[in-house]
XYZ file of C-alpha atoms in Angstrom:
391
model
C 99.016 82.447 112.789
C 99.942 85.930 114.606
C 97.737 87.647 116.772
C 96.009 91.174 116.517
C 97.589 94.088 118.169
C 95.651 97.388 118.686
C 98.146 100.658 117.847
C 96.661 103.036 120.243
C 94.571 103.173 123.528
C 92.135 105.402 122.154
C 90.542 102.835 119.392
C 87.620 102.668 121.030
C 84.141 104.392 121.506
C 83.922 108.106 122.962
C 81.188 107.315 124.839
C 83.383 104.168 126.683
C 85.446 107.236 127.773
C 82.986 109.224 128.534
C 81.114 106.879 130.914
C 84.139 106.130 132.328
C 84.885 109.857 133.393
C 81.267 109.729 134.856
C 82.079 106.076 136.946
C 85.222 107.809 138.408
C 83.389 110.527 139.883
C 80.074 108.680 140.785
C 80.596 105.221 141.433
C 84.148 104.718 142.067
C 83.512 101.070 144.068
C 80.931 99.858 141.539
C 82.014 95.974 139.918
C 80.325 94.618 136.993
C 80.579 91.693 134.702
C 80.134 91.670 131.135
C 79.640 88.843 129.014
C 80.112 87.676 124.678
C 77.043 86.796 122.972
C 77.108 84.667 119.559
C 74.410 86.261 118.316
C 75.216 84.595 114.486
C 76.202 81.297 116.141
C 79.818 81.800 114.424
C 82.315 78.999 114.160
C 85.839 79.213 115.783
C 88.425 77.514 114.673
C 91.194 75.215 116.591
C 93.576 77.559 118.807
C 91.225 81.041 118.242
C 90.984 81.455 122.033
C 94.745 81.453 122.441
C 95.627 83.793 119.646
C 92.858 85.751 121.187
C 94.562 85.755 124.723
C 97.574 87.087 123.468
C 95.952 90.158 121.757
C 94.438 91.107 125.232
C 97.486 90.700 126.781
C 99.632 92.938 124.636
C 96.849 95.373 125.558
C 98.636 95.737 128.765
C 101.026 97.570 127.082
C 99.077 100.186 125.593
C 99.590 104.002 127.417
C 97.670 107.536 126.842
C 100.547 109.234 124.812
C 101.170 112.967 125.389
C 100.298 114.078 121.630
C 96.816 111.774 122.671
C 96.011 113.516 126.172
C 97.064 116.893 124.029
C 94.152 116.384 121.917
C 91.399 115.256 124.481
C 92.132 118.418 126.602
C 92.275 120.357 123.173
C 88.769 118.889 122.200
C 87.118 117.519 125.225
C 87.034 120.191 127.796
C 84.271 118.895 129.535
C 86.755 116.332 130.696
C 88.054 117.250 133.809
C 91.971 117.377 133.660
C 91.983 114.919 136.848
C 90.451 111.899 133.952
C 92.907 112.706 131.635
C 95.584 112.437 134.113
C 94.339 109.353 135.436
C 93.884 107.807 131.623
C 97.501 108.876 131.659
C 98.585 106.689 133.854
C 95.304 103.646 133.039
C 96.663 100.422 131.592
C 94.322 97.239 130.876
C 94.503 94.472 133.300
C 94.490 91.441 130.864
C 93.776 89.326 134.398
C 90.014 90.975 134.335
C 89.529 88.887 130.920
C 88.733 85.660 131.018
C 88.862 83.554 127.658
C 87.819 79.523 127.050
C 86.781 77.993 124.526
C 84.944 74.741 123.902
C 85.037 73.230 120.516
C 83.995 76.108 117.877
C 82.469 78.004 120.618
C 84.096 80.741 122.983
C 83.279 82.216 126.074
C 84.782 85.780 127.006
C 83.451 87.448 130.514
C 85.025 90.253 131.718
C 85.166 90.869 135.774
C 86.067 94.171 137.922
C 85.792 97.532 138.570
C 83.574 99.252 136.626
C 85.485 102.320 136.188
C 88.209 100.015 134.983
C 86.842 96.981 132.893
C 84.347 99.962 131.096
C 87.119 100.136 128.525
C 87.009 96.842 127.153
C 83.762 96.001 125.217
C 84.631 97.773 122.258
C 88.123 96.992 121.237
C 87.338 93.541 122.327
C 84.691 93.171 119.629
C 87.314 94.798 117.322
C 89.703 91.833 118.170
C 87.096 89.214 117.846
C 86.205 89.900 114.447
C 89.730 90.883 112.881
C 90.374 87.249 114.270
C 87.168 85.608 113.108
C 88.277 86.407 109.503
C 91.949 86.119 110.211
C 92.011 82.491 111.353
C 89.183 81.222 108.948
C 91.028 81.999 105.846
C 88.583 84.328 104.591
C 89.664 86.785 101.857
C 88.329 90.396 101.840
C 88.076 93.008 98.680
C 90.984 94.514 97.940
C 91.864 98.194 99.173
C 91.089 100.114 96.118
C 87.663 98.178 95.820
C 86.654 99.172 99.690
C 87.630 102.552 98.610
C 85.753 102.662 95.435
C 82.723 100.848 97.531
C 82.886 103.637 100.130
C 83.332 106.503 97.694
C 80.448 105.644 96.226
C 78.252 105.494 99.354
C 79.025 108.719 100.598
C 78.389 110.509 97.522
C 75.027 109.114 97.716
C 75.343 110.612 100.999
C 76.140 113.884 100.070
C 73.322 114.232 97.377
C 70.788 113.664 100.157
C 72.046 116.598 102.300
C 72.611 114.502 105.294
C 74.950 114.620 108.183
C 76.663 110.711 108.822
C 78.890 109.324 111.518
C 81.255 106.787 111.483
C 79.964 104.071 114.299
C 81.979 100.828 112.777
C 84.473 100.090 115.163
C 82.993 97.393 117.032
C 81.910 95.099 113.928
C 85.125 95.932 111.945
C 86.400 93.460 109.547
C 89.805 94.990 110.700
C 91.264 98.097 111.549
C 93.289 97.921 108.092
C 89.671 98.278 106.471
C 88.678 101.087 108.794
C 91.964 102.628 107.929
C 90.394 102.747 104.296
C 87.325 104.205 105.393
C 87.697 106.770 107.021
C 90.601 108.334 104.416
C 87.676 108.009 102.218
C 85.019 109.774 103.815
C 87.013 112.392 105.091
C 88.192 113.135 101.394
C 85.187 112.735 99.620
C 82.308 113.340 102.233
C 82.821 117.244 102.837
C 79.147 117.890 102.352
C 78.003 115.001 104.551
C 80.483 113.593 106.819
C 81.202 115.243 110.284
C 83.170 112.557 112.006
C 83.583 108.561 113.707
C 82.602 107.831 117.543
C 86.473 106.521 117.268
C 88.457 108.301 118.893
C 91.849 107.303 117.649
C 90.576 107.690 113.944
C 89.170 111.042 114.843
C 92.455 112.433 116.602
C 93.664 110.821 113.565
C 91.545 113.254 110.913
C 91.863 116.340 113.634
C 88.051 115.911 114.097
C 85.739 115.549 117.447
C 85.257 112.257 118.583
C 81.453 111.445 118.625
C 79.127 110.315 121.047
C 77.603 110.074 124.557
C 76.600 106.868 126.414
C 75.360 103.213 126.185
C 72.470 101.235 127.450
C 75.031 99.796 130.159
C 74.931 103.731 131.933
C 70.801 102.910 132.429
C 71.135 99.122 133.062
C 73.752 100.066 136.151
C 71.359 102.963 137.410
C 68.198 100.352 137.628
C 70.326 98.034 139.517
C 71.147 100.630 142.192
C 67.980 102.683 142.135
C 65.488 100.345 140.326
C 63.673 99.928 137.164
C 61.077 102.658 137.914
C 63.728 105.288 138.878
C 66.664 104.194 136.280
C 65.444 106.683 133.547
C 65.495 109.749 135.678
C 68.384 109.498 137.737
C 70.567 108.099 134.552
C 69.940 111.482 133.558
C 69.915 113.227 136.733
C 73.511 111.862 137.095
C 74.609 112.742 133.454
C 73.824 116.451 133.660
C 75.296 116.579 136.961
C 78.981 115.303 135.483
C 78.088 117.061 132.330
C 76.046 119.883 132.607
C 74.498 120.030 129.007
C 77.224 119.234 127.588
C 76.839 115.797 125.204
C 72.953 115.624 125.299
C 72.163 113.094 123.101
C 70.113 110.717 125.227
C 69.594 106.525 124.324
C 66.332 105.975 125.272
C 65.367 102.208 124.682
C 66.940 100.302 127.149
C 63.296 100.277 128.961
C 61.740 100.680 125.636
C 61.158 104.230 124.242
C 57.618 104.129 125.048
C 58.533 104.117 129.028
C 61.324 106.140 128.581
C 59.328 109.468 127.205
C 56.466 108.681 129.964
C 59.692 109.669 131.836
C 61.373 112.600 130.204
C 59.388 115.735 131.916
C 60.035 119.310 130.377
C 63.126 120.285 132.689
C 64.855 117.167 130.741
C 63.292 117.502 126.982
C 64.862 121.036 127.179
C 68.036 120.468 128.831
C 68.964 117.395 125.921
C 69.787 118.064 123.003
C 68.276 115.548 121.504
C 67.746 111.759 121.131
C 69.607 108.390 119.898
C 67.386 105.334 118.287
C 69.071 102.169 118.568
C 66.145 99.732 117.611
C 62.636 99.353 116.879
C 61.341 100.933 113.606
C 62.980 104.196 112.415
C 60.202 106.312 110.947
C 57.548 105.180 113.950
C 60.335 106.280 116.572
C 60.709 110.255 114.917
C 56.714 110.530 115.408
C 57.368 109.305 118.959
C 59.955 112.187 118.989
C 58.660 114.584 117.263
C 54.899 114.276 118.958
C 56.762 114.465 122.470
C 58.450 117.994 121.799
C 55.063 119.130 120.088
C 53.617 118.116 123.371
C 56.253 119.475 125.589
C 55.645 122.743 124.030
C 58.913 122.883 122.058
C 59.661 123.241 118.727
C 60.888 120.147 117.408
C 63.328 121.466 114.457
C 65.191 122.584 117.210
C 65.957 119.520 118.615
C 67.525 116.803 117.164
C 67.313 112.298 116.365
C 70.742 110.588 115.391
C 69.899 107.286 113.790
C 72.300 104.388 114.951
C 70.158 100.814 114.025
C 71.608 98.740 111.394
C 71.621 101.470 108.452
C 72.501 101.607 104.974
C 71.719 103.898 102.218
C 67.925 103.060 101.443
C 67.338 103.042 105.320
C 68.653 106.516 105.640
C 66.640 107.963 102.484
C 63.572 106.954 103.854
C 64.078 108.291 107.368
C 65.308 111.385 105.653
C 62.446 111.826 103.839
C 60.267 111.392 106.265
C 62.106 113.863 109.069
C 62.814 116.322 106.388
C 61.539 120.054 107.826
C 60.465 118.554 110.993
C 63.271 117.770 113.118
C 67.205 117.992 113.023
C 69.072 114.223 112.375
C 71.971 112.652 111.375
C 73.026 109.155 110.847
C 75.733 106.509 112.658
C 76.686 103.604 110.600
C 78.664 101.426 111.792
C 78.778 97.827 109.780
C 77.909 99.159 106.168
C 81.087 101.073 106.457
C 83.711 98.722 108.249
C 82.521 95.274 107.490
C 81.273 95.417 103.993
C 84.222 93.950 102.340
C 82.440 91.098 100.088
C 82.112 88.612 103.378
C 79.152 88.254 105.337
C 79.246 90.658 108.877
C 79.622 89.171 112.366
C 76.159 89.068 114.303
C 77.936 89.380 118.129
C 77.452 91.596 121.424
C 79.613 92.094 124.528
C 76.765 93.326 127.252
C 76.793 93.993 130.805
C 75.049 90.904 132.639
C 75.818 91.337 136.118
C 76.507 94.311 138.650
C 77.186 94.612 142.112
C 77.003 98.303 143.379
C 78.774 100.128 145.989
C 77.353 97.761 149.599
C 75.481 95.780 147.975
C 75.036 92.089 146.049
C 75.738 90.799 142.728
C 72.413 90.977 140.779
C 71.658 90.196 137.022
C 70.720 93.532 134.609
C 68.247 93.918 131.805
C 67.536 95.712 129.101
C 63.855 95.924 127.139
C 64.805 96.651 123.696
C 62.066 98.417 121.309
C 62.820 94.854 119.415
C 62.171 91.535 121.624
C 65.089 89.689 120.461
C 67.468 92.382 121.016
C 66.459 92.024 124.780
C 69.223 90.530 127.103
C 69.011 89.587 130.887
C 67.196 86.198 132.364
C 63.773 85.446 131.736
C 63.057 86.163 135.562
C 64.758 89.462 135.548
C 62.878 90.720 132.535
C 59.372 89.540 133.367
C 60.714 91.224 137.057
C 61.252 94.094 135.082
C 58.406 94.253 132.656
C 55.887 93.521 135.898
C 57.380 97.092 137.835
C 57.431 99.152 134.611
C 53.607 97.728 133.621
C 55.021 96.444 130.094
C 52.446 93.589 128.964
């Protein structure tokens, strides 16, 4: 059986990049580690954790080309030319990946600098499951029936008027199948579909990658500054590497309901808008929409991308109900890339430890708007849920 080799050192998530542009510039001496979660309890065969080993290590090999930096300066300007320069000359240090496994069950932690191991969550995942399906035999449709299959789902798209993203790398069934995808939304989804959060597949289609951070850019900022302050200053922070430039903000790694206790006027108008990642869809937008109405601004003006586990009936219903009241659009990330006829990996790569600039290691959190999507120790979070006066 032959390992999995990425092609390019851009398949991965803008926002990875992002962040990382932001953890050059802010906390350069920052370490972190991050950790695999079997969420779906998935079996691993005999020899996985070897094959997987030598994927990560041919990572090493990857390098920014120039036709690649070309197109980030072309269609990123808010990076500064220093971060491209230094992607330039970035390669992954398979040594910060550390891989065991233990019957059917792996372990993958990831040590280092945070401004260097930020890269590897993503493509990881990617790895994992091409692997996963690779090594267990398992047969997906063929190519013309993923096309047909994703034709079909973005003209259902188009006939609801609605603006969807391409969020799948992470959860791919492989990048052969995301290949497929994306050829078929960029010829058929003209009314509908304005680009991936990939930025290899976007250079790819001459688009602009998608995206701004993750929960791991708030879970860092309580560590340092605390759970009370993490909201503010994660933003604080943001706008001072980016100015208003990519203003969609996540807001439940504290839960939403905290997080909008927290976003004052100076912020509501300086965003462009928010990100839901969990709890219920429809009860979220009234959360939104009230807030603006009660900031004083005029919600259609601002706008809700939709990122949690979506499919077609999901985004009708949310459509319907945000129809003439605020702007949205939609990420979906598994119903594109891993609906193939097998059933999708349930997995996570999360930040579980940090240890800022002078200081100790110390566990993280994060307070989903859905309890089981919560991750940290039981201490930590009942820490966390005592200071922020969540029952």
């Amino acid at each position: 059986m032959e390992p999995t080799f990425l092609k390019s050192i851009l398949d991965n998530d803008f926002y990875k990049f992002t962040m990382q542009h932001a953890v050059i510039k802010l906390f350069p001496r920052a370490k972190v580690r991050y950790a695999f979660i079997n969420r779906g309890k998935h079996i691993f065969p005999p020899g996985f954790a070897g094959l997987l080993q030598k994927s990560v290590d041919a990572m090493a090999n990857l390098r920014l080309t120039k036709d690649e930096k070309h197109y980030l300066y072309h269609y990123c300007s808010y990076l500064d030319p220093t971060y491209l320069d230094f992607l330039q000359g970035y390669s992954y240090d398979p040594s910060e990946v550390h891989i065991t496994q233990e019957g059917s069950e792996i372990k993958v932690v990831i040590e280092g600098f945070w401004y260097r191991t930020i890269l590897w969550e993503v493509p990881l995942m990617a790895l994992i499951s091409e692997l996963f399906y690779k090594t267990n035999l398992l047969i997906r449709l063929n190519d013309e029936a993923i096309k047909s299959l994703t034709k079909s789902k973005i003209d259902n798209y188009n006939s609801l008027g609605v603006s969807i993203l391409e969020f799948g790398t992470r959860r791919r069934h492989s990048y052969d199948v995301q290949v497929l995808v994306n050829e078929t939304l960029n010829t058929f989804g003209s009314q509908s579909f304005i680009g991936t959060s990939n930025v290899h597949f976007a250079m790819v289609n001459n688009k602009r990658p998608l995206g701004t951070h993750a929960h791991e850019w708030f879970m860092f900022h309580a560590a340092q500054f605390g759970f009370k302050m993490a909201n503010l200053i994660s933003l604080e922070n943001w706008t001072k590497v980016y100015g208003g430039d990519l203003g969609i903000v996540l807001t439940d790694t504290y839960t939403t309901e905290i997080f909008f206790n927290q976003f004052d006027k100076k912020c509501s108008k300086l965003f462009d808008g928010v990100r839901h990642d969990s709890g219920d869809p429809i009860e979220f937008a009234q959360k939104v929409i009230t807030h603006y109405t009660k900031m004083g601004i005029d919600p259609k003006s601002k706008a809700i991308v939709f990122s949690d586990s979506l499919n077609f009936e999901k985004v009708k219903a949310i459509s319907d109900f945000c129809k003439d009241k605020i702007k949205m659009s939609f990420g979906i990330g598994t119903n594109f890339t891993n609906d193939v006829g097998l059933p999708a990996m349930n997995m996570v790569i999360k930040l579980n430890d940090t240890k800022p600039d002078n200081m100790h290691w110390q566990g993280v959190v994060k307070l989903s708007d859905e309890k089981n999507k919560n991750t940290g120790t039981p201490e930590m979070i009942a820490l966390a849920k005592q200071v922020l006066g969540i029952k």
